[in-house]
C-alpha positions as CSV (number, residue, x, y, z in Angstrom):
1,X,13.1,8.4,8.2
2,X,10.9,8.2,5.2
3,X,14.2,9.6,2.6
4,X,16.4,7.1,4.8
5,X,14.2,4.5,3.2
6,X,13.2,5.4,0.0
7,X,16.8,6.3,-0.7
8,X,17.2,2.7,0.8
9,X,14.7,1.2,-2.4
10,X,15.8,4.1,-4.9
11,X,19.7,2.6,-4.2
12,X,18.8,-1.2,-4.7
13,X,17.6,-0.1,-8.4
14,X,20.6,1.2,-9.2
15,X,22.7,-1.3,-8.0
16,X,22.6,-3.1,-11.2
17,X,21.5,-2.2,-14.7
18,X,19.0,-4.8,-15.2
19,X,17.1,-5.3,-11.9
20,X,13.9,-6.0,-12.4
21,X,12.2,-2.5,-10.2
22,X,13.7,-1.4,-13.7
23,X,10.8,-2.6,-15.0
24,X,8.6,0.2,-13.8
25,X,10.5,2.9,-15.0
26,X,10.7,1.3,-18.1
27,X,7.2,0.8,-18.7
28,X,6.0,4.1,-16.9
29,X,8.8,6.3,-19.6
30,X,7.5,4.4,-22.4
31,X,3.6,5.5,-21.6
32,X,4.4,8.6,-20.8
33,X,6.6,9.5,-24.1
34,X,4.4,7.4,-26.6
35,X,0.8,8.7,-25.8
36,X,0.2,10.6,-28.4
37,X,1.1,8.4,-30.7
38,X,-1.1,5.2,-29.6
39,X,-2.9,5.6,-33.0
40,X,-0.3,3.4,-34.8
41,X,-0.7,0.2,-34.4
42,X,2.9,-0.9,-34.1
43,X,3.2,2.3,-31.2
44,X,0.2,0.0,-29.7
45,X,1.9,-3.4,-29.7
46,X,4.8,-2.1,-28.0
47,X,2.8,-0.7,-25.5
48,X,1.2,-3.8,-24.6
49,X,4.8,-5.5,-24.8
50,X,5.8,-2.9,-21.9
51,X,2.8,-3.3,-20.1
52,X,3.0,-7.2,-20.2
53,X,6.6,-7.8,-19.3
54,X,6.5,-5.0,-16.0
55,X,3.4,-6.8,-14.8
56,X,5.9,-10.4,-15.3
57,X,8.6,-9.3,-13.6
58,X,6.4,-7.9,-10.7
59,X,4.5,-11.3,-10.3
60,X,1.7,-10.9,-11.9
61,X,1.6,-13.9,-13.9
62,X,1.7,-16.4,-11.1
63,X,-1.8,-17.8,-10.6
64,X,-3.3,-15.7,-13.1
65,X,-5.4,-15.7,-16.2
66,X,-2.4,-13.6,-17.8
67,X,-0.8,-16.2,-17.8
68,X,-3.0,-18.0,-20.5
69,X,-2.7,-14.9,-22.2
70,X,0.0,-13.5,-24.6
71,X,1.2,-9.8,-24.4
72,X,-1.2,-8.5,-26.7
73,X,-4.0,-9.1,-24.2
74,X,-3.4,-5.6,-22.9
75,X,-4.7,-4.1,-26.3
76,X,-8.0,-3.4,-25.4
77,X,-7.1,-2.0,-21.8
78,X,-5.1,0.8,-24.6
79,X,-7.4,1.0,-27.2
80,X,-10.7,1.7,-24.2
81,X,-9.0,3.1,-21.4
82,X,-5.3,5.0,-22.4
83,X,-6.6,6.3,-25.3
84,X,-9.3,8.2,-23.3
85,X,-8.9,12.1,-23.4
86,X,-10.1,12.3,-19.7
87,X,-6.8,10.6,-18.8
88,X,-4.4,12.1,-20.9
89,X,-3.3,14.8,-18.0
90,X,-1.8,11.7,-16.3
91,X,0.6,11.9,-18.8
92,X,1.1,15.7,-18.8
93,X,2.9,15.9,-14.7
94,X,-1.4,16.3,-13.5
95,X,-1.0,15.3,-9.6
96,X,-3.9,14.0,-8.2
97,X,-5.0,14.8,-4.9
98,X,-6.7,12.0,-3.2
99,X,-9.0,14.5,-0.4
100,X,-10.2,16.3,-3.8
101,X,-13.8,15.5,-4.5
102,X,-13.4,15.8,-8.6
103,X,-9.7,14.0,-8.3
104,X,-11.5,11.3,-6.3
105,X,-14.3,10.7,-9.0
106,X,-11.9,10.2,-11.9
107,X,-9.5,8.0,-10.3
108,X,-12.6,6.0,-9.3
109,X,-13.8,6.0,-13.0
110,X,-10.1,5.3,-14.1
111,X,-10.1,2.0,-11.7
112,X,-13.5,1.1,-13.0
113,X,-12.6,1.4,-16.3
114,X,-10.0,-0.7,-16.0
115,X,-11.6,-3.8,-14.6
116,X,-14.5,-3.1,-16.8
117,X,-12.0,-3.8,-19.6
118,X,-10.3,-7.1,-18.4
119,X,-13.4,-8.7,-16.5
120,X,-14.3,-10.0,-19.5
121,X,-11.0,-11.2,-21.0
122,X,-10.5,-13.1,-17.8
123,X,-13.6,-15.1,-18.0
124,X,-12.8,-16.0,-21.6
125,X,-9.6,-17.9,-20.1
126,X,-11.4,-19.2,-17.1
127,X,-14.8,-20.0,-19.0
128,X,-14.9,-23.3,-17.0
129,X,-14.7,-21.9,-13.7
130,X,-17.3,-19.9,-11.6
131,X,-18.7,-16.5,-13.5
132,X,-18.5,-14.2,-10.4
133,X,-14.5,-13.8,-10.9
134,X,-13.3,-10.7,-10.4
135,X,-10.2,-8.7,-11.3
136,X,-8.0,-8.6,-8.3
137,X,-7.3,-5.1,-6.8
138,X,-3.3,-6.3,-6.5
139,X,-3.6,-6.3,-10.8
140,X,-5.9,-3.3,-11.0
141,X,-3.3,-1.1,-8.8
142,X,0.0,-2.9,-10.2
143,X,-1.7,-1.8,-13.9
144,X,-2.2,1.7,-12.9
145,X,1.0,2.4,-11.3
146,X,2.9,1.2,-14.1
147,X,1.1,3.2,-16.7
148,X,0.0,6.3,-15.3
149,X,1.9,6.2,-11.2
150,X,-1.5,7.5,-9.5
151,X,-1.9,4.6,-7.7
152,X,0.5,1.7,-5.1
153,X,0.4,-1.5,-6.0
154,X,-2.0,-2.9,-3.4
155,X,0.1,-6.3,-3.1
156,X,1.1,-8.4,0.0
157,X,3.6,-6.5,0.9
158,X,2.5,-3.0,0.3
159,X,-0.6,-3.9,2.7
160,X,1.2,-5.0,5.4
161,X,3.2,-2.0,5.7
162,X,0.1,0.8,5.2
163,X,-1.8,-1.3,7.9
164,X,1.1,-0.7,10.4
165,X,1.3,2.9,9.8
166,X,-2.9,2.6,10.8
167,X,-3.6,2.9,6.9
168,X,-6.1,1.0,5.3
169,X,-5.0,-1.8,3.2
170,X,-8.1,-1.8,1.2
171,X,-8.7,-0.4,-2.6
172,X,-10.6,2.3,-1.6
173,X,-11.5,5.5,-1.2
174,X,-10.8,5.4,2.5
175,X,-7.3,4.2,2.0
176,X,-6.5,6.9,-0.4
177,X,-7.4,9.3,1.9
178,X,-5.8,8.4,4.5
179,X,-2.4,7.7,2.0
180,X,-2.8,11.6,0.6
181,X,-2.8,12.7,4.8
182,X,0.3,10.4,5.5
183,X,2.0,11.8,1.9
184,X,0.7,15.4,2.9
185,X,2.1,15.5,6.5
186,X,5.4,14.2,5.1
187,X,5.6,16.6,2.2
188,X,9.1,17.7,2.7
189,X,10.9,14.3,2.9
190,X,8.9,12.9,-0.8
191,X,9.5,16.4,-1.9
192,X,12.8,16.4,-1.5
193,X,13.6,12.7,-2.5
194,X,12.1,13.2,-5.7
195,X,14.0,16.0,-6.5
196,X,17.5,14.5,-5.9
197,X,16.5,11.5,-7.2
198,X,14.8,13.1,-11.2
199,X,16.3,12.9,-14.3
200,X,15.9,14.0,-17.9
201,X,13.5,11.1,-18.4
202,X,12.4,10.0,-15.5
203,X,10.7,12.0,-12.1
204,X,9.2,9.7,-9.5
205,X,5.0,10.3,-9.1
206,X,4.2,11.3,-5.6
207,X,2.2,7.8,-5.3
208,X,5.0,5.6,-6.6
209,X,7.1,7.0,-3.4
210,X,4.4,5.8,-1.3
211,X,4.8,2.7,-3.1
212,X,8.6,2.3,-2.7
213,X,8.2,3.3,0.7
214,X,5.5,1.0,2.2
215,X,6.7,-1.9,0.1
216,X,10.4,-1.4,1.5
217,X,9.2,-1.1,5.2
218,X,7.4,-4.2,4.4
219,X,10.2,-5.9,3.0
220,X,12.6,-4.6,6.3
221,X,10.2,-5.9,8.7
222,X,10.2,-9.5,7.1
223,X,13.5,-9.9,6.6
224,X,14.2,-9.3,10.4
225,X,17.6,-8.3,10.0
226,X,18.1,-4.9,11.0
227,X,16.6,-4.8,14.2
228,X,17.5,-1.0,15.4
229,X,16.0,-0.3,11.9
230,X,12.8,-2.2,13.0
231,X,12.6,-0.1,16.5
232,X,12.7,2.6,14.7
233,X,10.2,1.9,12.1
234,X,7.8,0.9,14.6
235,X,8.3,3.7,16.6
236,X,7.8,6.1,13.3
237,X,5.1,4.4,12.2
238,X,3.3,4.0,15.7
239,X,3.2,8.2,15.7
240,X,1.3,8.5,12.5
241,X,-1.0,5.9,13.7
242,X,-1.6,7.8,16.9
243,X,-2.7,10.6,15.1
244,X,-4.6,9.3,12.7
245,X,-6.2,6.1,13.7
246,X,-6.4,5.8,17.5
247,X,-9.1,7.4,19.0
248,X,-7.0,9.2,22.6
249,X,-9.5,7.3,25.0
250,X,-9.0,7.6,28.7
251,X,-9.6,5.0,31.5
252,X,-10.2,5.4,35.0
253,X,-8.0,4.7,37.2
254,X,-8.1,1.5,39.5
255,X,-5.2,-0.3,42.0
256,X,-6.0,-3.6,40.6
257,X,-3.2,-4.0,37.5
258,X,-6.2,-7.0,36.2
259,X,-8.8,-4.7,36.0
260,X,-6.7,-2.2,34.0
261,X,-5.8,-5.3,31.6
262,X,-9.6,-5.8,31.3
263,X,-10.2,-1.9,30.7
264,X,-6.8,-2.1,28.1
265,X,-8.1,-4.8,26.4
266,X,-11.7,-3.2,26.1
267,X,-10.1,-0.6,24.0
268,X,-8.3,-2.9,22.4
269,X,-11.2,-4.8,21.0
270,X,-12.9,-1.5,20.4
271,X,-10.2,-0.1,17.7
272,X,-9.8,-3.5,16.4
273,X,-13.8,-4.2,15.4
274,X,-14.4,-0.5,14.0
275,X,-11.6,-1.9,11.7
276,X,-13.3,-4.9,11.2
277,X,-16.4,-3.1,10.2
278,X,-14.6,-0.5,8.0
279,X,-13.7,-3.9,5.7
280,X,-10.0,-4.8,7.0
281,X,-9.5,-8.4,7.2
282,X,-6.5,-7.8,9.7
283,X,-5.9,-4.9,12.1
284,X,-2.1,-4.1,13.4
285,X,-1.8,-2.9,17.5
286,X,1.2,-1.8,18.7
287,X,1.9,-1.6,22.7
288,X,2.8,2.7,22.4
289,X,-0.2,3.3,20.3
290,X,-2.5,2.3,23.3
291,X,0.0,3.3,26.4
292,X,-0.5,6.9,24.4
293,X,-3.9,7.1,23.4
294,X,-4.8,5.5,26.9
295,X,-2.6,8.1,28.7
296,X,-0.7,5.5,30.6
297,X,2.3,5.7,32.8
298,X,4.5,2.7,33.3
299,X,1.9,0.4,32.1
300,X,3.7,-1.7,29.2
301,X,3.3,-4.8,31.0
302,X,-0.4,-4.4,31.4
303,X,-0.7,-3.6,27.8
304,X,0.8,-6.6,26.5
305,X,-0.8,-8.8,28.9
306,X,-4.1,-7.5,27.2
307,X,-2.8,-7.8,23.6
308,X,-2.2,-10.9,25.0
309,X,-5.0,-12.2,25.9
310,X,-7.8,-10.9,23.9
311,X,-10.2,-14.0,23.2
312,X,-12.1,-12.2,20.3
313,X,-9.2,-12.6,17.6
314,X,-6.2,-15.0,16.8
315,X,-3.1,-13.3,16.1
316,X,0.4,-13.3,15.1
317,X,3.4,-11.5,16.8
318,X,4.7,-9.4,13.6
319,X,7.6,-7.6,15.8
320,X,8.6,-9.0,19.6
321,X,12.2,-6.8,20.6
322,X,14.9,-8.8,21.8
323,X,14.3,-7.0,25.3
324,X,10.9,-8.2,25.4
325,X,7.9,-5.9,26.5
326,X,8.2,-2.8,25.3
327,X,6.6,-0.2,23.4
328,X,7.6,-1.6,20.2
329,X,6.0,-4.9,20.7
330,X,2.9,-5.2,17.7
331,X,0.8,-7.5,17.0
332,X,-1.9,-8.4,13.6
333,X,-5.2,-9.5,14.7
334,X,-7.1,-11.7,12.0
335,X,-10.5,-10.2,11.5
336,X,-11.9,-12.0,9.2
């Protein structure tokens, strides 16, 4: 599933020259071959020129103080953060691992470097408007994953599809956790994709396959073309979510079908508020995560009836099968 899909982003690159997920690479080769050399000033300008026009064909000019801003803005993100000699391993093939404690503190200092740098720079184009601005964790991660790939870009889309698979869509520690698990368990299938897919210059970073995955599941899902791809997708993702996120909690059994909507829904509510309290401003439910974790048997019907009609949260239908209930039906709860 997870090569069927990566393989289905990795081909879309390649289907033209200049398409713009081009960008990446381009920017991501460039940092990688020229760190050592970030000394010279001219080595530093077209750094910045790399950085600036990946982030612009990503969208991360649109409604943003970059946009004020020409290329050369990134300098001091170089000159105070790249140059560092902490980070340089990025550069070298250094893999971090998101459940390692030391990994976990300088990825942390890497991100807070980072905004450190540009907090400032942003509130010199937006001196007119409110001082408690803050860099955006969509720019922070998009930034990192083009220059060093330890990170996914925590857009729209990207959080939309980790919140399906029961993954946080939060920049946090949490969420990288629970990435490296989801990476971890699936070793074999990023293994082996990035293997087929290297080149002289260029070998994918384990996190950049997260981020081509999640963002092209996302980008499935909206379309809404390929529905057996969908099923499938849900069901996939629904089985890692079971594992990970869904607590296996049993109820009692009763003859009265609305008392086992009330008990469904209960549960329900539960999962969905420890999600609220864990910071996620939406939480995703799926009618086979809770038939399983429940231990139901032939029970769809009271399942969705709960999704249903839980009062607590408003919510969208993100995927509804042509047949109607079944275990693929999911749901996003607002949370916020």
């Amino acid at each position: 599933m997870i090569k069927e899909v990566l393989f289905a982003y990795h081909n879309e690159t390649i289907k033209f020259d200049n398409h713009r997920f081009k960008s990446w690479e381009h920017c991501y080769k460039f940092f990688k071959e020229i760190h050592h050399d970030l000394d010279k000033p001219k080595v530093v300008e077209h750094a910045c020129l790399h950085l600036a026009f990946y982030l612009a064909s990503w969208g991360m000019l649109r409604n943003s103080f970059l946009l004020q801003r020409d290329y050369l803005i990134h300098k001091e993100f170089i000159e105070h953060v790249v140059k560092k000699e902490k980070y340089r391993s990025f550069f070298d093939g250094t893999v971090l691992n998101y459940n390692n404690q030391q990994d976990q503190e300088l990825l942390n200092q890497l991100i807070s470097d980072t905004r450190a740098v540009y907090q400032p720079l942003m509130h010199e184009t937006k001196e007119e408007e409110s001082t408690h601005l803050e860099i955006t964790d969509t720019l922070t991660s998009k930034i990192l994953l083009g220059v060093y790939g330890v990170v996914p870009a925590y857009d729209r889309f990207f959080r939309e599809a980790a919140r399906l698979h029961g993954v946080s869509g939060q920049f946090n520690q949490r969420s990288f956790n629970q990435l490296q698990t989801f990476y971890d368990q699936h070793q074999e299938e990023f293994s082996s994709f990035i293997e087929e897919t290297s080149t002289d210059d260029l070998t994918y970073t384990p996190m950049k396959t997260i981020d081509m995955y999640f963002w092209k599941v996302a980008e499935i899902l909206s379309v809404k073309k390929d529905i057996p791809m969908i099923e499938r997708l849900i069901h996939f993702s629904s089985e890692f979510r079971v594992k990970e996120s869904v607590r296996p909690l049993n109820i009692k059994n009763s003859s009265s079908s609305s008392n086992r909507t009330e008990d469904i829904r209960a549960v329900i509510t539960e999962i969905l508020l420890a999600e609220k309290a864990a910071g996620e401003k939406t939480g995703d439910i799926c009618a086979r995560d809770i038939h399983l974790a429940m231990n139901l048997k032939n029970s769809y019907p009271s399942v969705c009836g709960a999704m249903s009609s839980l009062k607590l949260f408003s919510y969208e239908i993100i995927h509804a099968p042509p047949s109607g209930k079944s275990s693929t039906v999911t749901y996003r709860y607002d949370l916020t």
